Tab-separated table of C-alpha atoms in Angstrom:
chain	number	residue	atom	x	y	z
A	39	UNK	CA	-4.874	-9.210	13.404
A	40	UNK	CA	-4.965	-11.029	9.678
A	41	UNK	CA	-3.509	-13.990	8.853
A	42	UNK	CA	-1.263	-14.977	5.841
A	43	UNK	CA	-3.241	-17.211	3.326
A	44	UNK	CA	-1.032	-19.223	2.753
A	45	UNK	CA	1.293	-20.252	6.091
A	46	UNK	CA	-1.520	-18.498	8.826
A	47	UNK	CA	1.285	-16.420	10.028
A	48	UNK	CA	-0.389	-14.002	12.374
A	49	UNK	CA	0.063	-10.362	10.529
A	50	UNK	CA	-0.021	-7.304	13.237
A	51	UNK	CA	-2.757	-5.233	11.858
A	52	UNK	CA	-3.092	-2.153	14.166
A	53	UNK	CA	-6.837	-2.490	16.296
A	54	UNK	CA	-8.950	0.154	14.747
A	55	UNK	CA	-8.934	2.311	18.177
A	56	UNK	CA	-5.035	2.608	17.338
A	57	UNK	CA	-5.326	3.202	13.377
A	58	UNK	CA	-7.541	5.844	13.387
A	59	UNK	CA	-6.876	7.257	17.094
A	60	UNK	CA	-6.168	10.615	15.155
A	61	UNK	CA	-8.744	10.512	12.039
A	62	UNK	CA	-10.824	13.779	11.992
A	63	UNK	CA	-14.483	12.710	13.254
A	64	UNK	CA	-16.789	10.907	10.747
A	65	UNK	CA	-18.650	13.901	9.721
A	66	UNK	CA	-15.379	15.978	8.620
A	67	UNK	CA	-13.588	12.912	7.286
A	68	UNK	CA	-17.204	12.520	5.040
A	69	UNK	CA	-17.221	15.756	3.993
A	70	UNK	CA	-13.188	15.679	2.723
A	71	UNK	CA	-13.247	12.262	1.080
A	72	UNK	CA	-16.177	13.934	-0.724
A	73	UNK	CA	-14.261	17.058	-2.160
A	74	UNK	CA	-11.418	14.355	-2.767
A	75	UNK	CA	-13.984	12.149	-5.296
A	76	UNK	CA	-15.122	15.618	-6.799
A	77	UNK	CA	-11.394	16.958	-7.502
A	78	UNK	CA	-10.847	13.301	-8.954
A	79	UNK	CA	-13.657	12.822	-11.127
A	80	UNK	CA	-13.457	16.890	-12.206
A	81	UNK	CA	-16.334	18.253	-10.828
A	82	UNK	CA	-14.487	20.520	-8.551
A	83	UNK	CA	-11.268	22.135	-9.281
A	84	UNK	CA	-8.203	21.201	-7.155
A	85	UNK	CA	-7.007	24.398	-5.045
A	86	UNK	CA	-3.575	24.919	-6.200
A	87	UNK	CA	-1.992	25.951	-2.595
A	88	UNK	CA	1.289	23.793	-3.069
A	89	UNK	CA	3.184	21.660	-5.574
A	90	UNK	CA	1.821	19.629	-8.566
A	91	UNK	CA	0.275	16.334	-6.893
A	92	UNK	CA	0.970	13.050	-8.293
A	93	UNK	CA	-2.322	11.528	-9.772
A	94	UNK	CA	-1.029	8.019	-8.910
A	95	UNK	CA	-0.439	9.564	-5.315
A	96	UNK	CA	-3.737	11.417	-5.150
A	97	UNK	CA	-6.100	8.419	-6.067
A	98	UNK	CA	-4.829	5.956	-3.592
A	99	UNK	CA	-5.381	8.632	-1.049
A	100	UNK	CA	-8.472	9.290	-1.816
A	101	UNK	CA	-8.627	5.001	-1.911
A	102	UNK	CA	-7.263	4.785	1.372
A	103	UNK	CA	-9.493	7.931	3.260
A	104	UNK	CA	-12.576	6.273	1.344
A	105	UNK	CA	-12.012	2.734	2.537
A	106	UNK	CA	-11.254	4.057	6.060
A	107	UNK	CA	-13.737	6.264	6.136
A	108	UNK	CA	-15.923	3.035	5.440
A	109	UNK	CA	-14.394	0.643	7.639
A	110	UNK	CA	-15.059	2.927	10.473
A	111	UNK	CA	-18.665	3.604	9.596
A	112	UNK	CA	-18.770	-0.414	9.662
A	113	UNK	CA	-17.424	-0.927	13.292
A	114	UNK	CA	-20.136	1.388	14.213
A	115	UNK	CA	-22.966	0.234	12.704
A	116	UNK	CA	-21.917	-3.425	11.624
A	117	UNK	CA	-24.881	-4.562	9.156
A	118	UNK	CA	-24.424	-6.148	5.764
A	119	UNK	CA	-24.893	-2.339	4.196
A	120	UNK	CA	-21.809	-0.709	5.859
A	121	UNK	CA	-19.555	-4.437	6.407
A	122	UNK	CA	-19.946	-5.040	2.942
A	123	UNK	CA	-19.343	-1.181	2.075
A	124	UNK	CA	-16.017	-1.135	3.778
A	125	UNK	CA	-15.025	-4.790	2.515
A	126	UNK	CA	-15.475	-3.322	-1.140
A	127	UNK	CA	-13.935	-0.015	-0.339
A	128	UNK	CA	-10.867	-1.883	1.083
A	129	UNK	CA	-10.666	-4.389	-2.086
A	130	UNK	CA	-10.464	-1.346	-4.587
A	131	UNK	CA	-7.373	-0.329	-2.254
A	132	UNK	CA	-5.472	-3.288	-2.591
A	133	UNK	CA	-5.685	-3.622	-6.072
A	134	UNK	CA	-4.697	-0.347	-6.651
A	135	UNK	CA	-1.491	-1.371	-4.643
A	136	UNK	CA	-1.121	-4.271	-6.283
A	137	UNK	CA	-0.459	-2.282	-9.330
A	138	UNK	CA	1.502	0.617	-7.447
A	139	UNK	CA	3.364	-1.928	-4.698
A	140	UNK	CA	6.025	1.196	-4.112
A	141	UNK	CA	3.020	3.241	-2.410
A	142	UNK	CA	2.382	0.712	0.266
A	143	UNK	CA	3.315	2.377	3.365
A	144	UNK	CA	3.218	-0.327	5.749
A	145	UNK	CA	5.105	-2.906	6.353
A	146	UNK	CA	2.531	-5.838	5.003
A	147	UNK	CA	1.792	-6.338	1.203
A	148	UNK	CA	-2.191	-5.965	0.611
A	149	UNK	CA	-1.730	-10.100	-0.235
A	150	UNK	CA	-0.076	-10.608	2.704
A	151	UNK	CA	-3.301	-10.020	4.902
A	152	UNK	CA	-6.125	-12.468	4.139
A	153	UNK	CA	-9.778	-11.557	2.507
A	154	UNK	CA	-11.449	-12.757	6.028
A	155	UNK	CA	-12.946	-9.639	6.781
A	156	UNK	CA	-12.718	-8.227	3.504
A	157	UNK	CA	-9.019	-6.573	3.993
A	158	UNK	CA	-9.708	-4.049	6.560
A	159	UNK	CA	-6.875	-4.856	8.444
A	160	UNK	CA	-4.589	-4.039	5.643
A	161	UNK	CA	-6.679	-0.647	5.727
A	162	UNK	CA	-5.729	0.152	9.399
A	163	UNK	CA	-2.510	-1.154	8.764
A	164	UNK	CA	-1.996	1.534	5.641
A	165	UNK	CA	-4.041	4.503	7.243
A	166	UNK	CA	-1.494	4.062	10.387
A	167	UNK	CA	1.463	3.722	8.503
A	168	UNK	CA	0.049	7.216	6.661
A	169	UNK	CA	-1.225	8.997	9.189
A	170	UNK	CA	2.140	8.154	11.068
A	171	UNK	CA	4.024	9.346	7.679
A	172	UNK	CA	2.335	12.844	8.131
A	173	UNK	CA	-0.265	12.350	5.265
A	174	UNK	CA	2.018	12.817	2.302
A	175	UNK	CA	1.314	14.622	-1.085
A	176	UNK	CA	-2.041	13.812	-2.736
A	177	UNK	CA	-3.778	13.566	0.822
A	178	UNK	CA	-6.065	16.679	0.347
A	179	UNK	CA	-7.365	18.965	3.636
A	180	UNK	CA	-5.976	17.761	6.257
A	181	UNK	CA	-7.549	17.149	9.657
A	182	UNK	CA	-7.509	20.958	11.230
């Protein structure tokens, strides 16, 4: 759970065992957030298999699978390396959705959930709400 800065309202954040109950394993979630950063920074081309993806769409899934991705490294292996990994991974999410608020797909603004621990909970709370969405356009492979 987070809390709100500025009342300590208790935010529902789901536990990680619920967020990412049906992320692919580590090793296949690495190896697709990696062709995700090489499609984005055009050193692979994108497969063209559907519609035209949003780019606004595309980065802050690649955002969100990265700082996931991180955050569950970190709660298995929880050194200053991979904690402070995942707390920077999460940051660059939430200020992209600061800038984008319409792609938040929970029900918590990234500001909503404090810093203290770095705003993984507002992480799980987005990766949920996507995973629960279906992993809409701009989410790359999928899990299968």
């Amino acid at each position: 759970m987070g809390v709100t800065p500025h009342t300590a309202e208790v935010i529902d954040a789901p536990p990680p065992h619920e967020a990412y109950a049906n992320a692919p394993d580590l090793r296949r979630e690495m190896h697709q957030v990696l062709a995700l950063g090489a499609e984005r920074d055009g050193r692979r081309v994108r497969t063209v298999t559907g519609p035209p993806v949003d780019a606004t769409a595309a980065e802050r899934a690649w955002l969100l699978r990265r700082a996931a991705l991180m955050d569950r490294m970190a709660l298995g292996n929880p050194g200053p390396g991979p904690v402070g990994a995942a707390a920077r991974t999460a940051e660059q999410l939430a200020r992209h959705d600061r800038r984008h608020p319409g792609l938040v797909a929970g029900p918590h603004h990234p500001d909503a959930i404090t810093p203290d621990p770095g705003r993984r909970p507002y992480v799980r709370q987005e990766y949920a709400a996507w995973m629960a969405a279906g992993r809409p356009c701009g989410s790359g492979p999928g899990p299968g």
